Short mmCIF file of C-alpha atoms in Angstrom, two decimals:
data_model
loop_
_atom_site.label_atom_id
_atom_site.label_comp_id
_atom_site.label_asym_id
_atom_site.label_seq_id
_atom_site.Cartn_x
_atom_site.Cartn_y
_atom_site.Cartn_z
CA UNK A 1 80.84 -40.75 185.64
CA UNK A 2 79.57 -37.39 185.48
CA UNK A 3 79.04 -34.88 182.77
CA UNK A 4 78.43 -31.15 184.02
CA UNK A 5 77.44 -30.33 180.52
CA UNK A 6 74.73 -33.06 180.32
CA UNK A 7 73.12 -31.50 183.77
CA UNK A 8 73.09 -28.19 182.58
CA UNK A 9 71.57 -28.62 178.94
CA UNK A 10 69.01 -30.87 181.32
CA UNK A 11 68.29 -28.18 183.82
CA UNK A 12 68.23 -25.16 180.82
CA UNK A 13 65.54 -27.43 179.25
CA UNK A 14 63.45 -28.34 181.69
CA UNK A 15 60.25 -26.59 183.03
CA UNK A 16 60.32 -26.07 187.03
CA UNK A 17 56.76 -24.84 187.70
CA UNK A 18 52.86 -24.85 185.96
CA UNK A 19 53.36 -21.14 184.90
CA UNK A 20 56.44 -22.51 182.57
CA UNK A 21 54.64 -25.26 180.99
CA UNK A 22 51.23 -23.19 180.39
CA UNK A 23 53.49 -21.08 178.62
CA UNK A 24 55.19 -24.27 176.76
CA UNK A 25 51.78 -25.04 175.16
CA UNK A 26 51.06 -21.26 174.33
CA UNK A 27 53.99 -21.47 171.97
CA UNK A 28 54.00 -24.93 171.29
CA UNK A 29 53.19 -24.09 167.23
CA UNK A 30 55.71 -24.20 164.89
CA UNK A 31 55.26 -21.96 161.86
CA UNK A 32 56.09 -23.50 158.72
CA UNK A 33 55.02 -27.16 157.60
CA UNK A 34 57.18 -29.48 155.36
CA UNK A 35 57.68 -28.10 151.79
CA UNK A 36 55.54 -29.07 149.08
CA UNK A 37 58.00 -31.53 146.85
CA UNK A 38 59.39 -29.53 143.55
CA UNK A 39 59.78 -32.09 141.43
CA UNK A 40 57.29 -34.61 140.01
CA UNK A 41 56.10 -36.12 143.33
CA UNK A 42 56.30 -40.25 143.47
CA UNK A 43 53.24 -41.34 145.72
CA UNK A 44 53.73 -44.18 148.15
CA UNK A 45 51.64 -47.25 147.58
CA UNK A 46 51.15 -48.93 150.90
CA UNK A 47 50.18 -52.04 150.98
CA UNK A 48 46.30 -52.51 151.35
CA UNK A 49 44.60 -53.17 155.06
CA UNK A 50 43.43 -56.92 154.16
CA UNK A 51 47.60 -57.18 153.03
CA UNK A 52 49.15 -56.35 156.12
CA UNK A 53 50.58 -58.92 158.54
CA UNK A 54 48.03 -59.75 161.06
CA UNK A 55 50.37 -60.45 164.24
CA UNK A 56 49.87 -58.66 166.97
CA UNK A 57 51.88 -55.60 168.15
CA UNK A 58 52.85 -57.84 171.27
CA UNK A 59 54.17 -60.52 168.96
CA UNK A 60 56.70 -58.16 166.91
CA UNK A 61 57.59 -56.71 169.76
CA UNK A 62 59.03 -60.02 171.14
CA UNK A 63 60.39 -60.70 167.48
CA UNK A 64 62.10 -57.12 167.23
CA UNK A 65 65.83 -56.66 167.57
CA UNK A 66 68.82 -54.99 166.11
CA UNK A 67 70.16 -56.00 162.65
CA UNK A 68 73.59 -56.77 162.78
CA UNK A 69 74.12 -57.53 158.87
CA UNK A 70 71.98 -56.46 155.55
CA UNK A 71 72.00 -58.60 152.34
CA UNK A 72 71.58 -56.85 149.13
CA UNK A 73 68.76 -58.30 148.24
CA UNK A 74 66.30 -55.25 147.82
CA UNK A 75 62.66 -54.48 149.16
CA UNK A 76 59.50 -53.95 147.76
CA UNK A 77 58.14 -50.44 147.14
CA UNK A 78 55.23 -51.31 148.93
CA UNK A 79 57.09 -51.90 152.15
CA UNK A 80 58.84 -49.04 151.99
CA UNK A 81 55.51 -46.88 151.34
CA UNK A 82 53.76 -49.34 154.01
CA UNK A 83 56.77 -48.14 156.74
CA UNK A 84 56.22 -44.76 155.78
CA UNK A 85 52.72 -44.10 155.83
CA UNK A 86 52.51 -46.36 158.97
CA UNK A 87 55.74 -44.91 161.17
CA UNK A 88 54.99 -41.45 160.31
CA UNK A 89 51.61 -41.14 161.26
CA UNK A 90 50.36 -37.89 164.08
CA UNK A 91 52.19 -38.26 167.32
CA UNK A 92 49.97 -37.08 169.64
CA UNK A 93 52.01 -34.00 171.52
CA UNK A 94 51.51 -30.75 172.66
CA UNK A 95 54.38 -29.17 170.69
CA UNK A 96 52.75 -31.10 167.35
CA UNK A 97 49.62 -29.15 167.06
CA UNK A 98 47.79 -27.87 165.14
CA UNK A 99 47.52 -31.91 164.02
CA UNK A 100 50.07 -32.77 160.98
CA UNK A 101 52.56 -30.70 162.38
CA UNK A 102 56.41 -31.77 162.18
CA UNK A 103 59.56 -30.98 163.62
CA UNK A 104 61.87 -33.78 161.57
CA UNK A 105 62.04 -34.64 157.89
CA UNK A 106 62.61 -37.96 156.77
CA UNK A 107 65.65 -38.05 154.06
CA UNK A 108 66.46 -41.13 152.26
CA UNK A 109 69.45 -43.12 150.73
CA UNK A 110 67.66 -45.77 148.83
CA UNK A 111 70.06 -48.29 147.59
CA UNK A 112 67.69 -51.25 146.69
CA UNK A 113 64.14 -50.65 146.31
CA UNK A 114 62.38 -52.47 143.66
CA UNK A 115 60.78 -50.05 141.60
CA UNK A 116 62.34 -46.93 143.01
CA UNK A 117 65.86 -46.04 141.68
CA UNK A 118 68.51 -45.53 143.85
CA UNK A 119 69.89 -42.38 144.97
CA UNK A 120 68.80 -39.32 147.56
CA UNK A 121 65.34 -38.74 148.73
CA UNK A 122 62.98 -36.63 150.76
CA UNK A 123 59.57 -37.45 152.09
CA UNK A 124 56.70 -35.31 152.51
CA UNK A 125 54.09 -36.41 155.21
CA UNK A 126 51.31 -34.08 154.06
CA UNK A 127 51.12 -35.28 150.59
CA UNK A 128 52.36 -38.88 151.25
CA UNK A 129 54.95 -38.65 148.27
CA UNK A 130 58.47 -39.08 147.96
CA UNK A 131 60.67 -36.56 146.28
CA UNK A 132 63.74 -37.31 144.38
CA UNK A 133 66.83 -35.28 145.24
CA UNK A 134 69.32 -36.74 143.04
CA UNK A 135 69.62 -40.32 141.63
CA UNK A 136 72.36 -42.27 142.08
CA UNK A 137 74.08 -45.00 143.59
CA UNK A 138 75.46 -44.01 147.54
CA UNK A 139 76.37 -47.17 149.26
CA UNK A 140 79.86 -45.82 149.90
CA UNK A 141 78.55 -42.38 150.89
CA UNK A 142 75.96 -44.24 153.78
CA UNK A 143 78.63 -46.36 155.04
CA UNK A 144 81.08 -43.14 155.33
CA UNK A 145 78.34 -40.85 156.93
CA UNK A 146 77.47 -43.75 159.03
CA UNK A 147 81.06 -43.65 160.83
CA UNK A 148 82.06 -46.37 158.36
CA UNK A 149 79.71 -49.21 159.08
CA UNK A 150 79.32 -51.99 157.00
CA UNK A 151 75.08 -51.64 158.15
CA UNK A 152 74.77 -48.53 156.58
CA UNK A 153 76.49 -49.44 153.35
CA UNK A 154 74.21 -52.90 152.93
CA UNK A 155 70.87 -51.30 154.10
CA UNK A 156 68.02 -50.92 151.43
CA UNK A 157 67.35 -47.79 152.59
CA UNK A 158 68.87 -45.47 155.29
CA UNK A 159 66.56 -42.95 156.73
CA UNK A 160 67.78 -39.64 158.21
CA UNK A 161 65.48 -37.64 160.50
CA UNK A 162 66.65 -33.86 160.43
CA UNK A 163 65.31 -30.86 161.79
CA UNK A 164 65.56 -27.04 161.85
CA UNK A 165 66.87 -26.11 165.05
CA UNK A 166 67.35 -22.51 164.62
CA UNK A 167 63.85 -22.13 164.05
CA UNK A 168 62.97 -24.67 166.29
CA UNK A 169 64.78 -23.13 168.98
CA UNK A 170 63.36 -20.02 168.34
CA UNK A 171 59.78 -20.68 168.73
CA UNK A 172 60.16 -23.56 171.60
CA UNK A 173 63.54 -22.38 173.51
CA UNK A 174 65.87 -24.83 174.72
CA UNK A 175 63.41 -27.40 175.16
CA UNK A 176 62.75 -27.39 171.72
CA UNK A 177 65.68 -29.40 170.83
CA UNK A 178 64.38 -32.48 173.23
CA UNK A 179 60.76 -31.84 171.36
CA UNK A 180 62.97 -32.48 168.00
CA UNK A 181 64.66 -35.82 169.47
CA UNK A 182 61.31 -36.97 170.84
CA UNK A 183 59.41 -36.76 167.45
CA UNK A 184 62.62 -38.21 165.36
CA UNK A 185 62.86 -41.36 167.97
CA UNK A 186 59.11 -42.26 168.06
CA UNK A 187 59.04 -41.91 164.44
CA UNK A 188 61.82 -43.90 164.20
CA UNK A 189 60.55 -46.52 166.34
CA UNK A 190 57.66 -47.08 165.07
CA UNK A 191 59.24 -47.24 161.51
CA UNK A 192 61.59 -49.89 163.42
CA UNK A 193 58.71 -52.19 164.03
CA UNK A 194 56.60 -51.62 160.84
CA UNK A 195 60.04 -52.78 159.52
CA UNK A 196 59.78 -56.11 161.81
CA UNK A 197 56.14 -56.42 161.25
CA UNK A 198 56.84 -57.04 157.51
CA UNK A 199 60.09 -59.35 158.25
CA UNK A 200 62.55 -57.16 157.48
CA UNK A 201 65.94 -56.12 159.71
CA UNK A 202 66.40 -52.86 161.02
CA UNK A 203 68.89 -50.63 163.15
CA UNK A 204 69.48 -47.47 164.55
CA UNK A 205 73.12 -45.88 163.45
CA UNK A 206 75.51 -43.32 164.70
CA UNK A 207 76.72 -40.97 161.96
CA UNK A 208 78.84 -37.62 160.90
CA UNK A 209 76.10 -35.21 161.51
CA UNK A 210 77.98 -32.17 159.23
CA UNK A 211 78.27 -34.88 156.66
CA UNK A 212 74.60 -35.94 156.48
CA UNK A 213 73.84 -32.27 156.43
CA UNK A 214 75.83 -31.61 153.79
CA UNK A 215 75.08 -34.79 151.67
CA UNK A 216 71.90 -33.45 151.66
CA UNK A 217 71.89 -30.25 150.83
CA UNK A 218 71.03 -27.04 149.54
CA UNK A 219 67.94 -28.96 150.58
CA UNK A 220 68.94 -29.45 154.13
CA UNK A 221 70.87 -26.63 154.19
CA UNK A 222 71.10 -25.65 158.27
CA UNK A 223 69.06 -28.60 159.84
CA UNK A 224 70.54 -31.12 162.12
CA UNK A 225 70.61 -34.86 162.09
CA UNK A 226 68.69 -35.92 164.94
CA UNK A 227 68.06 -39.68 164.23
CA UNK A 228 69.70 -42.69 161.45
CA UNK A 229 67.52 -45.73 160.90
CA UNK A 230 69.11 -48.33 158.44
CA UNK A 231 66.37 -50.79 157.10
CA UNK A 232 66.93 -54.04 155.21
CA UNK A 233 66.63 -57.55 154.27
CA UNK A 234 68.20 -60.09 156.96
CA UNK A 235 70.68 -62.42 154.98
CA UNK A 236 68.65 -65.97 154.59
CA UNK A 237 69.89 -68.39 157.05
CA UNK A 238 71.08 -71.48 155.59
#
């Protein structure tokens, strides 16, 4: 089957010759970082070096899949914080410098974290804190926004990765919006296997992007969803 419109975005984003990507790297600097929070920041606690799990990144590799059902048993606050600090470490890219640099912010649904109420979230990399938009119990809003899936509704956490395209778009062109997916699915990946790493289930989603964008706002206020990542507790087998 075969989508004109796919070809074209491909072809408008694309860089034919060593003049156009010299000239990629020139601009590759976005201008603003992630806000500072403005309420009273909660810092993660990840768990210490000598408390990780010591398999090997081969090993959860094998052991990674897709969860395909959540309990509602809730996580720590140190895994969370551990997946966090871990998954959203520098990506090394030419469109992320100078180094710290993001394109995507990480919003959260938290639904059953011990030691973290429930409700809306955002995280800010620089300062390694979370910031709480509104508290609150959401379940039914992440299985809506999540095109009605059960997955999103069970999850301990859902974690949105949105992005400014306007300004994105702006200072990159069109290629900035596969810089934006790039950064949101590495992050999410790796997120997806610190996840695994610590025994827990995880999944990528499909979702309403207006909705999440809305959910979230005025603080997300003209971004764009670029990534879901539901994160949870397997149910036990019996």
């Amino acid at each position: 089957i075969d989508f004109p419109a796919i070809r074209e975005m491909h072809e408008a984003s694309s860089l034919a010759d060593p003049e156009e990507v010299a000239a990629w790297r020139e601009g590759a600097m976005p201008t603003t970082r992630t806000e500072l929070p403005l309420g009273t920041p909660i810092l993660l606690e990840p768990l210490a070096d000598d408390e990780l799990p010591q398999e090997s990144i081969e090993e959860v590799i094998i052991r990674r899949g897709s969860a395909r059902q959540f309990s509602h048993e809730p996580m720590t606050f140190h895994e969370l914080s551990t997946m966090l600090h871990k998954g959203t470490n520098n990506i090394p890219a030419d469109f992320l410098q100078p180094q710290g640099i993001s394109l995507a912010e990480v919003y959260l649904i938290v639904n059953a974290v011990d030691g973290l109420q429930p409700g809306k979230y955002v995280y800010h990399r620089d300062s390694g804190t979370l910031e709480s938009i509104l508290p609150g119990d959401f379940r039914i809003e992440a299985g809506r926004m999540g095109l009605g899936q059960a997955l999103a509704a069970d999850a301990s956490v859902n974690m949105y990765f949105l992005s400014d395209l306007e300004s994105i778009l702006n200072r990159f062109g069109n290629r900035g919006y596969r810089a934006a997916q790039l950064e949101a699915s590495i992050t999410a990946g790796r997120i997806y296997l610190a996840a695994y790493a610590l025994r827990l289930g995880a999944t990528g989603l499909t979702f309403y992007d207006d909705a999440v964008t809305d959910f979230f706002s005025p603080h997300a206020e003209r971004k764009s969803v670029m990534f879901l990542l539901a994160v949870g507790r397997r149910p036990r087998r019996r």
